[in-house]
PDB file of C-alpha atoms in Angstrom:
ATOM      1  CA  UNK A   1      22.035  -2.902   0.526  1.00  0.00           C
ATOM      2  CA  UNK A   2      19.178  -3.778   2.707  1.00  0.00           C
ATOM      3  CA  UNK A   3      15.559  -3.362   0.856  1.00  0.00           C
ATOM      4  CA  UNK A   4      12.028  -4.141   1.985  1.00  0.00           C
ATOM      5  CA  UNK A   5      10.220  -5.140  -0.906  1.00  0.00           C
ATOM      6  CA  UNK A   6       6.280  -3.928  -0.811  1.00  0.00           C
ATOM      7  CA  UNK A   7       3.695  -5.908  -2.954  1.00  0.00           C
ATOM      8  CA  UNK A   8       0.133  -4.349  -4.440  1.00  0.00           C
ATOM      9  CA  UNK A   9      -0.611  -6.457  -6.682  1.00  0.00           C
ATOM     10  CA  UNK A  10      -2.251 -10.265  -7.198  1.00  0.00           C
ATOM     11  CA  UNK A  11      -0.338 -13.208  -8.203  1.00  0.00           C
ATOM     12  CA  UNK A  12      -1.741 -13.499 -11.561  1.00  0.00           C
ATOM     13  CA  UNK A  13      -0.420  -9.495 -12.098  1.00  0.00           C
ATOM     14  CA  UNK A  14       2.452  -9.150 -13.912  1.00  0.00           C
ATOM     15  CA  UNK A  15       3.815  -6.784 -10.912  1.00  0.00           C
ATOM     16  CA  UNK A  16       3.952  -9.407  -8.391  1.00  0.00           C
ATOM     17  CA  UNK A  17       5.747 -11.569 -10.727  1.00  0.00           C
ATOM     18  CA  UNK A  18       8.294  -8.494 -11.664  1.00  0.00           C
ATOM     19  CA  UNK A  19       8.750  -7.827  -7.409  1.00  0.00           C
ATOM     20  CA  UNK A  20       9.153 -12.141  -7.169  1.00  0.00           C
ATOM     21  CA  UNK A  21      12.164 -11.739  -9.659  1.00  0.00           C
ATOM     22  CA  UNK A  22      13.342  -8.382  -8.220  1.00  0.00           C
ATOM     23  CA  UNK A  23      13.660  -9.790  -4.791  1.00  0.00           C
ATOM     24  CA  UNK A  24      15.581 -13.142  -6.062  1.00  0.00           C
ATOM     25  CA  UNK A  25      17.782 -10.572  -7.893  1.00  0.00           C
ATOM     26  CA  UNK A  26      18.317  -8.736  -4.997  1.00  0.00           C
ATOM     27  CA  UNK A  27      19.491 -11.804  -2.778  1.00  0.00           C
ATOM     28  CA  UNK A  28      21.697 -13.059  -6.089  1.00  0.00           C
ATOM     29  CA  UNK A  29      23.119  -9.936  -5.677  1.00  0.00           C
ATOM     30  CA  UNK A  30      24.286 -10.113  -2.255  1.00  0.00           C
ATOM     31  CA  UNK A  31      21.892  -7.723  -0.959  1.00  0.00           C
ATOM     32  CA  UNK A  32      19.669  -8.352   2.417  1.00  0.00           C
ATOM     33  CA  UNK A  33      15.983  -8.498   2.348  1.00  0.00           C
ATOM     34  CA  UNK A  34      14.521  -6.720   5.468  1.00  0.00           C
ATOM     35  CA  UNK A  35      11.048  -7.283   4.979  1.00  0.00           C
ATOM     36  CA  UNK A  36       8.406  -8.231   2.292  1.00  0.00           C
ATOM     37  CA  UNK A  37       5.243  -6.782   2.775  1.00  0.00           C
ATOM     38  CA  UNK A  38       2.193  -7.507   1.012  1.00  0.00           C
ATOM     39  CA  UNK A  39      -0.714  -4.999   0.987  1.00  0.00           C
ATOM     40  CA  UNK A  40      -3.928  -4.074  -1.161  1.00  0.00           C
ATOM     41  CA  UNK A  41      -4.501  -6.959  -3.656  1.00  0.00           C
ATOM     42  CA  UNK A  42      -1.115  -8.316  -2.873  1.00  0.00           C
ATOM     43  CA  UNK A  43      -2.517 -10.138  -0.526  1.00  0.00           C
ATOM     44  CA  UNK A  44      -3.785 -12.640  -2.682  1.00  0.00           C
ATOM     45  CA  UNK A  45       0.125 -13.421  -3.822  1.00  0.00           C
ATOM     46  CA  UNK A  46       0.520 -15.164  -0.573  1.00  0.00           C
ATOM     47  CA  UNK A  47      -3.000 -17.078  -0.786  1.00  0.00           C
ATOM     48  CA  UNK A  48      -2.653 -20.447  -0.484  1.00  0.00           C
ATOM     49  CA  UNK A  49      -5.752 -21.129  -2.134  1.00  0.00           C
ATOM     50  CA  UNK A  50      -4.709 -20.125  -5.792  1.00  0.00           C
ATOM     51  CA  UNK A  51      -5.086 -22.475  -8.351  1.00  0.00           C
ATOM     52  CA  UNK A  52      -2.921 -21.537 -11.342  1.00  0.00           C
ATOM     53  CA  UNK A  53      -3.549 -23.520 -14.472  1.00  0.00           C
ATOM     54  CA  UNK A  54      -0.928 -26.275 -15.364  1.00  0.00           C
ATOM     55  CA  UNK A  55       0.546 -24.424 -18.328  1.00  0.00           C
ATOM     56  CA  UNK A  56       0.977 -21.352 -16.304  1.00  0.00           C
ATOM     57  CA  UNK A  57       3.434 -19.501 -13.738  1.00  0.00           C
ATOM     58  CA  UNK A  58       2.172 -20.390 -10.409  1.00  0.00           C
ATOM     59  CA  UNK A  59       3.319 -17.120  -9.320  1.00  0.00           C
ATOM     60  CA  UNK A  60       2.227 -17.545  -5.221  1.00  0.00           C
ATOM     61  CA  UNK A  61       3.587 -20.745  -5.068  1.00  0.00           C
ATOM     62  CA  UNK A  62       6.681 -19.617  -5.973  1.00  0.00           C
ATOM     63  CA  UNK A  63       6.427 -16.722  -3.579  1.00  0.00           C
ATOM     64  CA  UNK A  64       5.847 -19.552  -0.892  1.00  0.00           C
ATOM     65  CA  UNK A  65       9.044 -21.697  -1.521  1.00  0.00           C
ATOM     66  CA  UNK A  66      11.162 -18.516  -2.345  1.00  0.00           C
ATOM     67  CA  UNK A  67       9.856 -17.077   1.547  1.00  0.00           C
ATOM     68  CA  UNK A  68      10.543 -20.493   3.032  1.00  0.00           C
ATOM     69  CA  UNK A  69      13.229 -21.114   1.219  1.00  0.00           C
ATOM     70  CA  UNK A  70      15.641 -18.309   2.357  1.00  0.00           C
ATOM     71  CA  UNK A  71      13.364 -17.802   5.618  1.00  0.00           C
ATOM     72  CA  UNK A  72      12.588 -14.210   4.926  1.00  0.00           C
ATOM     73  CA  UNK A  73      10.124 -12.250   6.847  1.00  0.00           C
ATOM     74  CA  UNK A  74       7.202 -11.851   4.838  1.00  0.00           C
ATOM     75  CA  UNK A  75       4.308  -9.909   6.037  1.00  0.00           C
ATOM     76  CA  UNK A  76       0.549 -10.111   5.167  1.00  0.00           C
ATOM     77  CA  UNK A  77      -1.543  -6.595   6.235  1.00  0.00           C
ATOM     78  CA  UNK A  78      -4.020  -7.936   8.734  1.00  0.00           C
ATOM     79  CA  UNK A  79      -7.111  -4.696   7.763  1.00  0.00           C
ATOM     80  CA  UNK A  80      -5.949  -5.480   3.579  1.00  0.00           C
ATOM     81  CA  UNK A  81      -5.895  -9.624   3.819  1.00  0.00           C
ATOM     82  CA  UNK A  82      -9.553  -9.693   6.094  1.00  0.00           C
ATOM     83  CA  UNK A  83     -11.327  -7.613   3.297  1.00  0.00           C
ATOM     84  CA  UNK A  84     -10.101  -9.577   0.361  1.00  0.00           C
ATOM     85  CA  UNK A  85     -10.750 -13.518   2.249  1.00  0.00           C
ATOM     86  CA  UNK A  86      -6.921 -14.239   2.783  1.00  0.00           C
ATOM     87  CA  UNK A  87      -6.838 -15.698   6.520  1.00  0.00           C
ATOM     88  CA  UNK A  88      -4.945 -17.536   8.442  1.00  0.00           C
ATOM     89  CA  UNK A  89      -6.253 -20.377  11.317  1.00  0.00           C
ATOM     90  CA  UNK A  90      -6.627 -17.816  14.110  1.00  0.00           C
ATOM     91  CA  UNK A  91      -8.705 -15.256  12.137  1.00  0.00           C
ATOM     92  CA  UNK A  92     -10.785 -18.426  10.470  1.00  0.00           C
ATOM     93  CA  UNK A  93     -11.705 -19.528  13.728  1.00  0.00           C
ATOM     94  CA  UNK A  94     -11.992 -16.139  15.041  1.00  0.00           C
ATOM     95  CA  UNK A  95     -14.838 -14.783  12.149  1.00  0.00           C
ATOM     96  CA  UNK A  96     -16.067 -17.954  11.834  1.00  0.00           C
ATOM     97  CA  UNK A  97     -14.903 -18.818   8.159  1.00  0.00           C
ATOM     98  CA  UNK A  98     -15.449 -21.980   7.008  1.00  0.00           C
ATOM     99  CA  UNK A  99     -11.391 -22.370   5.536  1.00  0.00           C
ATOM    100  CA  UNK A 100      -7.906 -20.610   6.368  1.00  0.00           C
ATOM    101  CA  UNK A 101      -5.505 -20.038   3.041  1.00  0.00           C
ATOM    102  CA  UNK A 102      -2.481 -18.416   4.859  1.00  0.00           C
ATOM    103  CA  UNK A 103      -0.047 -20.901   6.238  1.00  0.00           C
ATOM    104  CA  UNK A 104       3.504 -20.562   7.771  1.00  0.00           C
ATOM    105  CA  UNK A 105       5.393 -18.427   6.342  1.00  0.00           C
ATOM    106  CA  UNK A 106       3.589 -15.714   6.432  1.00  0.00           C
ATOM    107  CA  UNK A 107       3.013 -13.662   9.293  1.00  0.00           C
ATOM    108  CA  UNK A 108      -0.525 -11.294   9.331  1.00  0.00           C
ATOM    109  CA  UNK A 109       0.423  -8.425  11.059  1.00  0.00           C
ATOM    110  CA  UNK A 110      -0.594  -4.318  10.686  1.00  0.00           C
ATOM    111  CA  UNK A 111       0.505  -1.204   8.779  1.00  0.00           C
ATOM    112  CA  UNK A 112       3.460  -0.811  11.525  1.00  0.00           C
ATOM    113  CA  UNK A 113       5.306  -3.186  10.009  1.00  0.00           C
ATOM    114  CA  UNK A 114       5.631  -1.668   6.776  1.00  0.00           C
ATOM    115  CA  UNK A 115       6.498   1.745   8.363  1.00  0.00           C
ATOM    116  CA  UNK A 116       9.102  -0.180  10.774  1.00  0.00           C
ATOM    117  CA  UNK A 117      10.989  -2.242   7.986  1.00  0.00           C
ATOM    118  CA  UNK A 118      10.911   0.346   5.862  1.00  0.00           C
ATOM    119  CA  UNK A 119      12.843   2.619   8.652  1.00  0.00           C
ATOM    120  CA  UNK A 120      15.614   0.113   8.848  1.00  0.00           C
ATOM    121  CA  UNK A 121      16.035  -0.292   4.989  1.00  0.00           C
ATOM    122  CA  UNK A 122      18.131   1.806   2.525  1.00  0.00           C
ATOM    123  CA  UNK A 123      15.722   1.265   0.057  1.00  0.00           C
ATOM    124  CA  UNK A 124      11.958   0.447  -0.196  1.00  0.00           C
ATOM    125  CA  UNK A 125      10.626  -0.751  -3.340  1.00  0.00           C
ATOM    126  CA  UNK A 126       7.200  -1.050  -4.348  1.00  0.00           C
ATOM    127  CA  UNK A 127       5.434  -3.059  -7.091  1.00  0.00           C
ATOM    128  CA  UNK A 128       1.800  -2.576  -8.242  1.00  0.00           C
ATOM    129  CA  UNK A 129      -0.587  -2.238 -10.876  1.00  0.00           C
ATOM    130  CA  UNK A 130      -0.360  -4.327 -13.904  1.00  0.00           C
TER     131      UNK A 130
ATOM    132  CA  UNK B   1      17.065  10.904  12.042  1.00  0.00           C
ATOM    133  CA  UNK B   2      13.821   8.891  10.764  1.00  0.00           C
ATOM    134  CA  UNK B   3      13.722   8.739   6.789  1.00  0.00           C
ATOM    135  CA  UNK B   4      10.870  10.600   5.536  1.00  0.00           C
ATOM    136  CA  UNK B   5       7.929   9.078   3.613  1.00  0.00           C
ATOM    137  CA  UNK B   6       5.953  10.675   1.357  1.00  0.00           C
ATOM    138  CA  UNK B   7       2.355   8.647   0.054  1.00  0.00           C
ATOM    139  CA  UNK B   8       1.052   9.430  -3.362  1.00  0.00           C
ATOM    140  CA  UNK B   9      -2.315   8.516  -3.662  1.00  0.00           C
ATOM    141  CA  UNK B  10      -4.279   8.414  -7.088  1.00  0.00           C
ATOM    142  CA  UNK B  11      -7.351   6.767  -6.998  1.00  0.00           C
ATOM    143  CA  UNK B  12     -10.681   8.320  -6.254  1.00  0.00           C
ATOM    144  CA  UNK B  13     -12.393   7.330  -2.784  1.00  0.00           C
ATOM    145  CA  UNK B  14     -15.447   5.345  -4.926  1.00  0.00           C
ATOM    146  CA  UNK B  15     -13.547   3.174  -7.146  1.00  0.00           C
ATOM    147  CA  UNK B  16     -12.300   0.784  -4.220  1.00  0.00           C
ATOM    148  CA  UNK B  17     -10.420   0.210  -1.047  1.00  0.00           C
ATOM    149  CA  UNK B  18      -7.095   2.305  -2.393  1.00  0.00           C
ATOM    150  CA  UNK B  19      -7.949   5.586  -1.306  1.00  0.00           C
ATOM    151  CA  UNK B  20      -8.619   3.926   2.365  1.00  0.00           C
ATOM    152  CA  UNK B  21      -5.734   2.544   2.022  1.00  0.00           C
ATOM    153  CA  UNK B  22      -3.445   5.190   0.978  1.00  0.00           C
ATOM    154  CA  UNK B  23      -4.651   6.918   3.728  1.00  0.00           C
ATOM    155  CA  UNK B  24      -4.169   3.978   6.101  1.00  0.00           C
ATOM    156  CA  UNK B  25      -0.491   3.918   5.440  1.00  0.00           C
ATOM    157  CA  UNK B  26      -0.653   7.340   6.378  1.00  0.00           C
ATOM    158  CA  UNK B  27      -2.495   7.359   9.588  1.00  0.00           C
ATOM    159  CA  UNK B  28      -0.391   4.682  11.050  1.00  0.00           C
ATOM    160  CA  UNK B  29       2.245   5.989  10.293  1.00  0.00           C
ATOM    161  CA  UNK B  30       1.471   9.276  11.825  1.00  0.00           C
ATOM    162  CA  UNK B  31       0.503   7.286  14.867  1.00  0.00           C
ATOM    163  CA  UNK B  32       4.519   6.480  14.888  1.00  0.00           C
ATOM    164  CA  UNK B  33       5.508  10.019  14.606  1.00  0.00           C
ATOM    165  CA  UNK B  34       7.402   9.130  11.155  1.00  0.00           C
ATOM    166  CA  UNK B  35       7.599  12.512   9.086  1.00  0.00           C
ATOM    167  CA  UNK B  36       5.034  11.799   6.380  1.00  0.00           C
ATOM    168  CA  UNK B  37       3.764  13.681   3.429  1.00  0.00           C
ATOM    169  CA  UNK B  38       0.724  13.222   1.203  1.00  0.00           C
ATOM    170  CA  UNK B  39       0.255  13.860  -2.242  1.00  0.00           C
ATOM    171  CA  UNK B  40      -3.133  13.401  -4.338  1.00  0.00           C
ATOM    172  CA  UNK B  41      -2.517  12.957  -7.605  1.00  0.00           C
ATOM    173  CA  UNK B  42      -4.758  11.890 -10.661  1.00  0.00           C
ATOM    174  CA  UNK B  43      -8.147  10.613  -9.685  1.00  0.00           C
ATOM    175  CA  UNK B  44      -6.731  10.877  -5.700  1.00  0.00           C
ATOM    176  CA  UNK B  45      -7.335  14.488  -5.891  1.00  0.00           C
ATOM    177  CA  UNK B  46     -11.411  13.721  -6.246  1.00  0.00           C
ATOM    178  CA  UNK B  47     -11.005  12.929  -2.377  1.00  0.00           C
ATOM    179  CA  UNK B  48     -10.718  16.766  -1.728  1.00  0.00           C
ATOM    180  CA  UNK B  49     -13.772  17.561  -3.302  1.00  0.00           C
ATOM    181  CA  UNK B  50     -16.125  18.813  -1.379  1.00  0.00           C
ATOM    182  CA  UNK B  51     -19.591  18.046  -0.258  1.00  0.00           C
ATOM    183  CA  UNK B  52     -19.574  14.665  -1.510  1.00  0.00           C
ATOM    184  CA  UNK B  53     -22.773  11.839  -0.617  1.00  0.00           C
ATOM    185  CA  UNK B  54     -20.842   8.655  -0.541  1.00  0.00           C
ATOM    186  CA  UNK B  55     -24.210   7.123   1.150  1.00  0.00           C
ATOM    187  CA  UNK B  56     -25.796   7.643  -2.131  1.00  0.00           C
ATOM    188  CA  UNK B  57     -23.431   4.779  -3.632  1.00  0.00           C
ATOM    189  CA  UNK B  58     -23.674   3.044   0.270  1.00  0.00           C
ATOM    190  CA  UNK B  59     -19.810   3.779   0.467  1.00  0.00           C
ATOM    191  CA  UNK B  60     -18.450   5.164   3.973  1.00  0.00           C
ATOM    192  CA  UNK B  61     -17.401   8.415   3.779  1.00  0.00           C
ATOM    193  CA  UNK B  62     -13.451   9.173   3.431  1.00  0.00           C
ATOM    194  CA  UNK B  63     -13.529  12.707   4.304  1.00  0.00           C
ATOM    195  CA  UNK B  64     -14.099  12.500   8.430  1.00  0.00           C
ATOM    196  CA  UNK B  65     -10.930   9.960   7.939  1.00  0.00           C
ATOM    197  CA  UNK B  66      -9.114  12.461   6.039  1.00  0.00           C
ATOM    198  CA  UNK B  67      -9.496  15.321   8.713  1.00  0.00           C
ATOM    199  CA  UNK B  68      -7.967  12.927  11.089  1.00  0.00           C
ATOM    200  CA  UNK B  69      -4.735  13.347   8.984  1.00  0.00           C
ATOM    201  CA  UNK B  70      -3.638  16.784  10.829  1.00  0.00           C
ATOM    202  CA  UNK B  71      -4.814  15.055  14.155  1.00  0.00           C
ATOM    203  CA  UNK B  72      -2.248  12.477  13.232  1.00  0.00           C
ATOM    204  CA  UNK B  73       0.404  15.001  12.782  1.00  0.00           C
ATOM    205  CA  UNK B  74       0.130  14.603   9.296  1.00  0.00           C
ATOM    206  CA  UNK B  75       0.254  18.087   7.827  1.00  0.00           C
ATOM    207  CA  UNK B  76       2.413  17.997   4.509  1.00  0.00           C
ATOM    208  CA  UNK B  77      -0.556  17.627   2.506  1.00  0.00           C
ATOM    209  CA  UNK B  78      -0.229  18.250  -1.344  1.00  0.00           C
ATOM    210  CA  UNK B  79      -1.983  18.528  -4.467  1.00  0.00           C
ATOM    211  CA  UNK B  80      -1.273  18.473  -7.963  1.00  0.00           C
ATOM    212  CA  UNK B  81      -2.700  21.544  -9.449  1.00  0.00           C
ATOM    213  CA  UNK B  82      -2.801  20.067 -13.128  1.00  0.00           C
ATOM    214  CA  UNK B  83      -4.616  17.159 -11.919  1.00  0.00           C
ATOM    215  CA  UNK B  84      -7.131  19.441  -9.944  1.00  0.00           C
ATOM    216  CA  UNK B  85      -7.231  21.528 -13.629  1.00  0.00           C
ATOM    217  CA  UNK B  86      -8.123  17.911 -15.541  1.00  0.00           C
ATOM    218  CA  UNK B  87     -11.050  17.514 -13.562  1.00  0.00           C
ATOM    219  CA  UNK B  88     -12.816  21.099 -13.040  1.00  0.00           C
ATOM    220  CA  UNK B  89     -11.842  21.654  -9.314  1.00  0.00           C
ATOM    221  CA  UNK B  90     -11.363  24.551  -7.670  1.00  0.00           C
ATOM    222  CA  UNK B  91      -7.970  24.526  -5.784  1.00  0.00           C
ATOM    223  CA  UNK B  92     -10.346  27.264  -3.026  1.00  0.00           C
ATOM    224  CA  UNK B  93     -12.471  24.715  -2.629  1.00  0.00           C
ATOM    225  CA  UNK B  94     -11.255  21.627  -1.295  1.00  0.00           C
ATOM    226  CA  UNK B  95     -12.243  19.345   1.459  1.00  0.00           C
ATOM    227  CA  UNK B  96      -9.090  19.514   3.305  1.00  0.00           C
ATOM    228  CA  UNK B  97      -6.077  22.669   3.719  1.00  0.00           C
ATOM    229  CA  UNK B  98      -3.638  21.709   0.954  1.00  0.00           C
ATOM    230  CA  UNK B  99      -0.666  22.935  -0.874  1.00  0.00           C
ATOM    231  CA  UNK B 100      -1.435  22.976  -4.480  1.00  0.00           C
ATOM    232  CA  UNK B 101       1.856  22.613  -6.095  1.00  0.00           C
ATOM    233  CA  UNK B 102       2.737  22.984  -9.971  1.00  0.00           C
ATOM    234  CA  UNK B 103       4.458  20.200 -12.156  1.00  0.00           C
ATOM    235  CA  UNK B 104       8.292  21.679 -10.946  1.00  0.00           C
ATOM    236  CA  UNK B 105       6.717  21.671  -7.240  1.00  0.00           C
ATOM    237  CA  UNK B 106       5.666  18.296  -7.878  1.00  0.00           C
ATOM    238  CA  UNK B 107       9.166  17.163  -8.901  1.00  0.00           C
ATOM    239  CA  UNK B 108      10.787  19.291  -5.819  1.00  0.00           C
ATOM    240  CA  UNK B 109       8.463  17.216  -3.328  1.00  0.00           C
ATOM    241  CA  UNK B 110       9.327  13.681  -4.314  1.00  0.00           C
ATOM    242  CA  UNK B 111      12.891  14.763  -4.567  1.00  0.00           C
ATOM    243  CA  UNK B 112      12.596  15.981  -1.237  1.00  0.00           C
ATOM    244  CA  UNK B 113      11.270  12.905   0.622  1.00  0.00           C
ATOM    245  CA  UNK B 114      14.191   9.797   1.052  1.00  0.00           C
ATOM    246  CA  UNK B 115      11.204   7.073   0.347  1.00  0.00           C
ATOM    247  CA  UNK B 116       7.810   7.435  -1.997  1.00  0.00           C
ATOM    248  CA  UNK B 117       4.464   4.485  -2.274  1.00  0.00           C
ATOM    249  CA  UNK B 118       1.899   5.265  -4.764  1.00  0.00           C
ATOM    250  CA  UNK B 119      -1.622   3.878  -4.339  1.00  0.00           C
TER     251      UNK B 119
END
């Protein structure tokens, strides 16, 4: 089954932790991840800049080596990540910020992409709140 | 045939960037000709109440964005008449031209849509 996986919620939410294990589950399972797509707070699960205590689940770390790891297409909303501080070089350099804390693999990119993946999936999941 | 989407959005348009963004998922989506509804729900349905002075809390105003919904060709608009009944609104009197639906209506919606977010 082919799913696109929507996040809402920060890395130190249990939600974004729940979607992290859902989508591992999902490509255990032999299913196909179209697209994830982070939105609202869950923009700040693909920060780079998150410092998670040493005793505790870094969960947007592990986001980061589970993207790169199976090279899925993960998606940062452009409008959601700008508003919250989560940027990447070009839109650093671009407002003038003084640092960038979205590295490969994430891709910024709009609303479309949601809509789009979500088209080409049999099922789209969301996870949000706590 | 394009699956249909159907955005549930709960949260009133002062207590953060969710109701802007509910409606965001919306409007571009509408800009794609997908065949959207939209439901308010809870606290979402507080962003059909009328005559509201956002500039008073030195918030934008949602409801010039939310007329741009139709414009979109986003016209399945629905609200939950027990959440409307919570909160003392009068389903006559809303900022926008909804369906109010009933808790079985509610239930006959979602089942009617292939794919459902909730903001």
């Amino acid at each position: 089954m082919k799913f696109v996986i929507a996040v809402f919620s920060p890395g130190h939410a249990p939600s974004s932790r729940r979607a992290l294990l859902f989508a591992q589950a999902a490509l255990a399972g032999g299913h196909e991840i179209v697209r994830l797509f982070f939105y609202q707070d869950g923009v700040h699960s693909a920060s780079a800049n998150v410092v998670t205590p040493q005793d505790e689940n870094d969960v947007p770390a592990h986001w980061r080596e589970f993207v790169t790891a199976h090279q899925l297409d993960a998606v940062v909303c452009i409008a959601a990540a700008l508003r919250r501080g989560v940027l990447n070089d070009e839109e650093a350099n671009r407002y003038q910020r003084p640092a960038a804390n979205l590295p490969v693999p994430w891709e910024l990119s709009g609303l479309g992409q949601l809509h789009e993946a979500a088209q080409s999936a049999d099922r789209l999941v969301c996870f949000g709140g706590d | 045939m394009a699956k249909s989407l159907l955005i549930i959005s709960r949260q009133a348009p002062w207590s953060g960037p969710s109701a802007r963004e509910a409606l965001d998922i919306a409007l571009a989506g509408g800009a794609f000709d997908l065949p959207l509804g939209m439901l308010f729900l809870d606290d979402g349905v507080f962003q059909l109440a009328p005559n509201q002075q956002p500039a008073l809390l030195q918030q934008k105003n949602l409801a010039a964005n939310l007329q741009a919904l139709p414009m979109f060709g986003v016209e399945d608009l629905f609200v939950a008449a027990s959440s409307l009944a919570e909160r003392g609104l009068d389903p006559d009197g809303l900022g926008l031209p909804v369906q109010v639906l009933d808790d079985a209506g509610l239930t006959a919606l979602i089942d009617r849509f292939d794919q459902v977010v909730t903001l």
